mmCIF file of C-alpha atoms and ligand atoms in Angstrom:
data_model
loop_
_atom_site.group_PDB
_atom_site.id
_atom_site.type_symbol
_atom_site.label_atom_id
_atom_site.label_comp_id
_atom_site.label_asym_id
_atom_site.label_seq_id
_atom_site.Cartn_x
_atom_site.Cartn_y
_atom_site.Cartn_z
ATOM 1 C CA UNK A 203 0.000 0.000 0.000
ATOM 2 C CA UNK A 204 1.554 3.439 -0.836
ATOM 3 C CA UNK A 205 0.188 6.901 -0.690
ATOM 4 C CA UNK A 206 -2.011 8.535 -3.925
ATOM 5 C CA UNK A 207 -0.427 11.136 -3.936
ATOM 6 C CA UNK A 208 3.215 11.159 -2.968
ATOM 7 C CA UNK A 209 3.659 7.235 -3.407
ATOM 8 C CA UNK A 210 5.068 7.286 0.032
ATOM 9 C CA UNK A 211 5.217 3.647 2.076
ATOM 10 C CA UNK A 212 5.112 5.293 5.651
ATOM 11 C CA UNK A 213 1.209 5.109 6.106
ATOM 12 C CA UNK A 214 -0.677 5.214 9.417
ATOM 13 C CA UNK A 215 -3.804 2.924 9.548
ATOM 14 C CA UNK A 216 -6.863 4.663 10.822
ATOM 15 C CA UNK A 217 -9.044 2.239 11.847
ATOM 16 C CA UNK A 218 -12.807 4.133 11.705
ATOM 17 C CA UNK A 219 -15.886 3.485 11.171
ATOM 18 C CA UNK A 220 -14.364 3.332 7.323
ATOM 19 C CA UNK A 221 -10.479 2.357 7.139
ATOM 20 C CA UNK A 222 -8.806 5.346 5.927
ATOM 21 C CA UNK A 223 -4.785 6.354 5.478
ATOM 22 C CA UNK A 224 -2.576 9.335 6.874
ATOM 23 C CA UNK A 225 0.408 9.844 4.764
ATOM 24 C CA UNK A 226 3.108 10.660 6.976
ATOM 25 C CA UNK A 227 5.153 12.075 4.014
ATOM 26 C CA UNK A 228 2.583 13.970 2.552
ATOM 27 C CA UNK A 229 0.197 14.543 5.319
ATOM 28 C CA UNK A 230 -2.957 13.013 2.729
ATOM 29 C CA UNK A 231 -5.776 11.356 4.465
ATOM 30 C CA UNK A 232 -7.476 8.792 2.083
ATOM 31 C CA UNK A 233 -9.723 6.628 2.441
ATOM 32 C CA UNK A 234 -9.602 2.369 1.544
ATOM 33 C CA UNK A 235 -10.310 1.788 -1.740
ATOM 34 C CA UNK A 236 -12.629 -0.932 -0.085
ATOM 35 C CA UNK A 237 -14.689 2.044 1.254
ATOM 36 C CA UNK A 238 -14.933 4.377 -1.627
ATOM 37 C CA UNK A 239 -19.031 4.741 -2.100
ATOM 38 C CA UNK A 240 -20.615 3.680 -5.620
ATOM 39 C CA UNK A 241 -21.026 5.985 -8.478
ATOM 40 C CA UNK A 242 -24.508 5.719 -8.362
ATOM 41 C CA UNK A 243 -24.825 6.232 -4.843
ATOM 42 C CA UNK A 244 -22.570 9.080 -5.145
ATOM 43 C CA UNK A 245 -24.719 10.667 -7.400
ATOM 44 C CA UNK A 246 -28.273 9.981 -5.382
ATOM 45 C CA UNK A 247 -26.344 12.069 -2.139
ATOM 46 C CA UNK A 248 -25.513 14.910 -4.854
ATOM 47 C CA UNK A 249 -29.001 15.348 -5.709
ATOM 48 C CA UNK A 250 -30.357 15.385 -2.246
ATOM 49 C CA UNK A 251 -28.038 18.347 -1.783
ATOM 50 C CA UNK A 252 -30.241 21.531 -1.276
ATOM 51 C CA UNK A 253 -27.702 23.406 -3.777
ATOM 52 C CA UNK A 254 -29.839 26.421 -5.429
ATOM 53 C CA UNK A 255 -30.126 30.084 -5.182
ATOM 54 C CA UNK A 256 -32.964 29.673 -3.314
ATOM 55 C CA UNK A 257 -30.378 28.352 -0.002
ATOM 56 C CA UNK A 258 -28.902 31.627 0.976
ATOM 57 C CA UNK A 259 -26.237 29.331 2.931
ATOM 58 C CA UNK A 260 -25.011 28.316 0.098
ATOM 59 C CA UNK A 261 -25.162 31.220 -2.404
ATOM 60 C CA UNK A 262 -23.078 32.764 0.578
ATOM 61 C CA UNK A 263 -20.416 30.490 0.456
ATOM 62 C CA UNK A 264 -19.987 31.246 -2.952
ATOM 63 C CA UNK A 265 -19.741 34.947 -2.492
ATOM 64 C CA UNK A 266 -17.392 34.927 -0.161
ATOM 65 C CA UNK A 267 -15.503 32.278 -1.948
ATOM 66 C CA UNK A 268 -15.047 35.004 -4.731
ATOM 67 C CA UNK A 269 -14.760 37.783 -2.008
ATOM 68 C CA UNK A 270 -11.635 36.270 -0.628
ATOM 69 C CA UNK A 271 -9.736 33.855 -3.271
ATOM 70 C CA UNK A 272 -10.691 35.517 -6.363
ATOM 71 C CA UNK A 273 -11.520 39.068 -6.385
ATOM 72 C CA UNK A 274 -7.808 40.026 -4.486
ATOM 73 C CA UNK A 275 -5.825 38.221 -7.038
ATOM 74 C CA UNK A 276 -7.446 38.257 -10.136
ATOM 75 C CA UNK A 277 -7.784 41.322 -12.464
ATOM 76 C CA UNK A 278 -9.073 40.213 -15.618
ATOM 77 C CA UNK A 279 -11.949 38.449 -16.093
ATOM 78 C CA UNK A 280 -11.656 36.216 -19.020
ATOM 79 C CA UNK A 281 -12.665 32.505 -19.836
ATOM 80 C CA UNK A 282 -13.704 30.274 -16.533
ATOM 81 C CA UNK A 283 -13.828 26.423 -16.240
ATOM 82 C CA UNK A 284 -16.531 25.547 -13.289
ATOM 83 C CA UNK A 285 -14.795 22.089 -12.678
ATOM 84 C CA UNK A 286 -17.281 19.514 -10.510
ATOM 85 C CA UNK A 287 -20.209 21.933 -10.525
ATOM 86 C CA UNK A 288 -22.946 20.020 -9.207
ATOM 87 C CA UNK A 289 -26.734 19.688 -10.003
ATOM 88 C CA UNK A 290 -27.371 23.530 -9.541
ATOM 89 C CA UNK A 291 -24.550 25.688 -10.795
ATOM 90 C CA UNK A 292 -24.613 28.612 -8.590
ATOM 91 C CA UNK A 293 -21.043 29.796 -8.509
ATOM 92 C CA UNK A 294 -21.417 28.909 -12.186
ATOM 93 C CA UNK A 295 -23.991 31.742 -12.236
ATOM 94 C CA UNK A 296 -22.499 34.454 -9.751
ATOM 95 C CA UNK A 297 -19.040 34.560 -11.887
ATOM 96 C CA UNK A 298 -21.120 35.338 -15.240
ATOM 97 C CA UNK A 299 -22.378 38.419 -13.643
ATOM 98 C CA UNK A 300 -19.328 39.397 -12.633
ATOM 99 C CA UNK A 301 -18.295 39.260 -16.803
ATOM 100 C CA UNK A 302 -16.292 35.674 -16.873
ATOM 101 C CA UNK A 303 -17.433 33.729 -19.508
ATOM 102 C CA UNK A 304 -18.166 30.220 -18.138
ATOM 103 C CA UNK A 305 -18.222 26.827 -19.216
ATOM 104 C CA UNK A 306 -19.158 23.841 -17.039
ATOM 105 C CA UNK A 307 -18.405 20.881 -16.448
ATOM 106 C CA UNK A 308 -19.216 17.852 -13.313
ATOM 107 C CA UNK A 309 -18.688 14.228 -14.880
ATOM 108 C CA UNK A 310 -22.542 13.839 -13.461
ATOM 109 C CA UNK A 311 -24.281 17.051 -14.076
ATOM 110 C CA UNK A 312 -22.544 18.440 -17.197
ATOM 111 C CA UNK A 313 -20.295 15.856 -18.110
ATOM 112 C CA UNK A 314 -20.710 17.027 -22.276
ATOM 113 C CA UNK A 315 -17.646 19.460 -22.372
ATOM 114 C CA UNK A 316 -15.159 18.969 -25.087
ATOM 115 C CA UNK A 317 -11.838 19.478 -22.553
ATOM 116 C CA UNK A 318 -9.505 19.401 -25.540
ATOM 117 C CA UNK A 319 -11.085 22.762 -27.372
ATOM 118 C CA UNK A 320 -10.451 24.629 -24.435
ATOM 119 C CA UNK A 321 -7.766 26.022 -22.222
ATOM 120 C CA UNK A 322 -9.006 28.785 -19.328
ATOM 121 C CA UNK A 323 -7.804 31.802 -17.416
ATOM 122 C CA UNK A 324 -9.021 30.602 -14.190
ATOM 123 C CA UNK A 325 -10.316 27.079 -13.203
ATOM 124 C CA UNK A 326 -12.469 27.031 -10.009
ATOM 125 C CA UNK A 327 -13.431 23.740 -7.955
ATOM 126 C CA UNK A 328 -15.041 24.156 -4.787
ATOM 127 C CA UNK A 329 -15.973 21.083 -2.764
ATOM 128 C CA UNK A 330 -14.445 19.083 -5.529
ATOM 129 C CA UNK A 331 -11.241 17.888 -4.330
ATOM 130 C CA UNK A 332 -12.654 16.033 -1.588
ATOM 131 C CA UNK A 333 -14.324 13.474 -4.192
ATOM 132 C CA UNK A 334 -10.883 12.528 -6.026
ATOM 133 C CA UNK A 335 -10.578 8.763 -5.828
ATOM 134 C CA UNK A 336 -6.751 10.200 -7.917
ATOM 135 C CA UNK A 337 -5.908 13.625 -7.437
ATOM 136 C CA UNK A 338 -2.647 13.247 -9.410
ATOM 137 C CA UNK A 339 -4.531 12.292 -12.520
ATOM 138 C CA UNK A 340 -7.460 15.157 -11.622
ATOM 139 C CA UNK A 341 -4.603 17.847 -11.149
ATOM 140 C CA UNK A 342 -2.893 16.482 -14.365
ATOM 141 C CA UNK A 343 -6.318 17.360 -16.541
ATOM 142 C CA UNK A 344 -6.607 20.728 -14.600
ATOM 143 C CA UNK A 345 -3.183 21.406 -15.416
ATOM 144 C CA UNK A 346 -3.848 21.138 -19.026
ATOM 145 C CA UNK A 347 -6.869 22.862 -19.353
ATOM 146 C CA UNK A 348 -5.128 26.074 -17.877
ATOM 147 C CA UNK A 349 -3.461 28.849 -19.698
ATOM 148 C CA UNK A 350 0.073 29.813 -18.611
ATOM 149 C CA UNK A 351 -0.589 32.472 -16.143
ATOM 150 C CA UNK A 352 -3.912 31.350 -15.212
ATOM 151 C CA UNK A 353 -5.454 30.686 -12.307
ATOM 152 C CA UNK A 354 -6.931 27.620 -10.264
ATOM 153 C CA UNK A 355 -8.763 28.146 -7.209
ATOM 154 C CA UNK A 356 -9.933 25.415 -4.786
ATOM 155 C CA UNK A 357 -12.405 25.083 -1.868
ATOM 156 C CA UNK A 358 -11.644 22.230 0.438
ATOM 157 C CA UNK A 359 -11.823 21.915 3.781
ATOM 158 C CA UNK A 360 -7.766 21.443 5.230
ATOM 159 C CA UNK A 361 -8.142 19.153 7.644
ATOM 160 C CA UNK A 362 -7.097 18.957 11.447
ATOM 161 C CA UNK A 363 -4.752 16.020 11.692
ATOM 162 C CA UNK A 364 -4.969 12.419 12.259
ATOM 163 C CA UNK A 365 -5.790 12.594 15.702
ATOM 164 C CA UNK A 366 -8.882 14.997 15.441
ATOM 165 C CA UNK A 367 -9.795 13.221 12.083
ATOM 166 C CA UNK A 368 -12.440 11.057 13.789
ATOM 167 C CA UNK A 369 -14.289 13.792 15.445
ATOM 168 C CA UNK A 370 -14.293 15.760 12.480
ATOM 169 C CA UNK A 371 -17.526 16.549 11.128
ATOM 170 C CA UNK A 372 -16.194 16.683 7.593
ATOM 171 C CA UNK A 373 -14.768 13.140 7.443
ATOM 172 C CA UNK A 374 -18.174 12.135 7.991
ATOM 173 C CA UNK A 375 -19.695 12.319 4.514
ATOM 174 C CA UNK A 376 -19.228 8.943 2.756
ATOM 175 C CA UNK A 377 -18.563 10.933 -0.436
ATOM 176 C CA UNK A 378 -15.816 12.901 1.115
ATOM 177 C CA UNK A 379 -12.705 10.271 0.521
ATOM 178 C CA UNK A 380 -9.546 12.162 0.742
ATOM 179 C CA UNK A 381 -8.320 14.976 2.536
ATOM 180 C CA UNK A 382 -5.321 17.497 2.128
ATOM 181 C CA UNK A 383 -3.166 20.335 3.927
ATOM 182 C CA UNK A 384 -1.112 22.889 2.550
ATOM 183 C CA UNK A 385 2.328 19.947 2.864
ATOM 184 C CA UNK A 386 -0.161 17.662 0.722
ATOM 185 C CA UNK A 387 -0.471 20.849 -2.404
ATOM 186 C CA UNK A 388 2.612 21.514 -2.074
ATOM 187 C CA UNK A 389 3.301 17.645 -3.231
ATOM 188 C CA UNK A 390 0.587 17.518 -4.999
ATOM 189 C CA UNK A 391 1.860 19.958 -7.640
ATOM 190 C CA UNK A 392 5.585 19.140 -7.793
ATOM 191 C CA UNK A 393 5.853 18.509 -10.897
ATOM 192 C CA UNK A 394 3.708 21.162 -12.219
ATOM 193 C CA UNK A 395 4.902 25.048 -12.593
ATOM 194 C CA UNK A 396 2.479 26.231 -10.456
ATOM 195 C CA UNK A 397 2.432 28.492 -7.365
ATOM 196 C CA UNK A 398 0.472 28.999 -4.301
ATOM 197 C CA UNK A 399 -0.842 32.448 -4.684
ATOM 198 C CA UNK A 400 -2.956 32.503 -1.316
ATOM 199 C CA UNK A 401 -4.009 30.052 1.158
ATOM 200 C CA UNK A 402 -6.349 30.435 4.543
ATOM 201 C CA UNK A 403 -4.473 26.967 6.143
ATOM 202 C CA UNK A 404 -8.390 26.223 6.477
ATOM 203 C CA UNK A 405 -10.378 25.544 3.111
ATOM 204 C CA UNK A 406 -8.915 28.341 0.230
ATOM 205 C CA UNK A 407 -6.243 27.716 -1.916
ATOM 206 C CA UNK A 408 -5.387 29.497 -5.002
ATOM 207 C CA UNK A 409 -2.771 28.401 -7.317
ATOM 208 C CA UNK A 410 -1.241 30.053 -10.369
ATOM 209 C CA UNK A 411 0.530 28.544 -13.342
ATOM 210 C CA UNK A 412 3.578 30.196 -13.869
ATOM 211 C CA UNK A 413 4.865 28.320 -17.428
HETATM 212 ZN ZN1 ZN B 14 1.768 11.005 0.615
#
């Protein structure tokens, strides 16, 4: 068994209600492969998701998702990639009135995007990265669908260590099957030219791809 991310050996067991995996290289949390839920399944917990404009929860989270990790570092508004939108595309829908052009794309929502035609000033995935069952291979695509000097910004909650991963009220979606920290981006995009623009150390990272 080795790490999904960094390939590492030196894994701790954590022995829950599902079996998961904390990278001591990396610092990546991941779940068993045994344990990861069924696409279909997946799909039936998306939908009972409350995730319109009619939630003002979650049309806030959006807003200040572009209050903090976008509107700061990002001057020009140009072509936007909405990667792993969901069932009701609201951040999809705040950045066109703010003047980005937007495509979207979720492999069970909007999965009829031609990737290939298409490379973006700014990729956003909020509550995305969470779901990888490979983040190297996601990162990879996201990579390539970016312009040089564009932008990817991620929501994802950080989270709070193997000892407090248990009691953590995030771990406890069966959807949600791997976890990061800012040690686990940083490895995570070795091998790509980008650079951490901005990051809370709680759920807001924004990276920027620099050739
Ligand atoms: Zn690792």
């Amino acid at each position: 068994m080795e790490c999904i991310v960094c390939e590492s050996k030196k894994l701790k067991v954590l022995n829950l209600k599902n079996k998961y995996y904390f990278c001591k290289n990396c610092e990546l949390i991941f779940i068993d492969r045994e344990n990861i839920i069924a696409a279909d399944e997946e799909k039936e917990r998306y939908l009972g998701h409350d995730n319109t404009h009619q939630n003002e929860g979650y049309v806030r989270m959006f807003e200040e998702f572009i209050e903090v990790v976008i509107d700061p570092h990002l001057e020009n508004k140009g072509r936007v990639l909405e990667f792993g939108c969901g069932p009701g595309p609201v951040l999809a829908d705040l950045l066109a009135e703010k003047g980005f052009r937007v495509d979207k794309y979720d492999p069970y929502f909007y999965p009829e995007l031609e990737f290939e035609e298409e490379k973006y000033d700014l990729i956003t995935s909020t509550e995305v990265f969470e779901h990888f069952s490979d983040p190297c291979k996601e990162i990879d695509l996201l990579n390539n669908l970016l312009k040089v000097g564009g932008y990817l910004a991620v929501m994802t909650s950080f989270h709070p260590g193997p000892e407090e991963f248990s009691d953590w009220w995030y771990s406890w979606d069966p959807t949600h099957i791997v976890f990061y920290n800012l040690k686990t981006f940083q490895k995570l995009i070795e091998d790509y030219n980008f650079e951490i623009i901005f990051c809370d150390q709680e759920k807001y990272i924004l990276f920027k791809k620099t050739a």
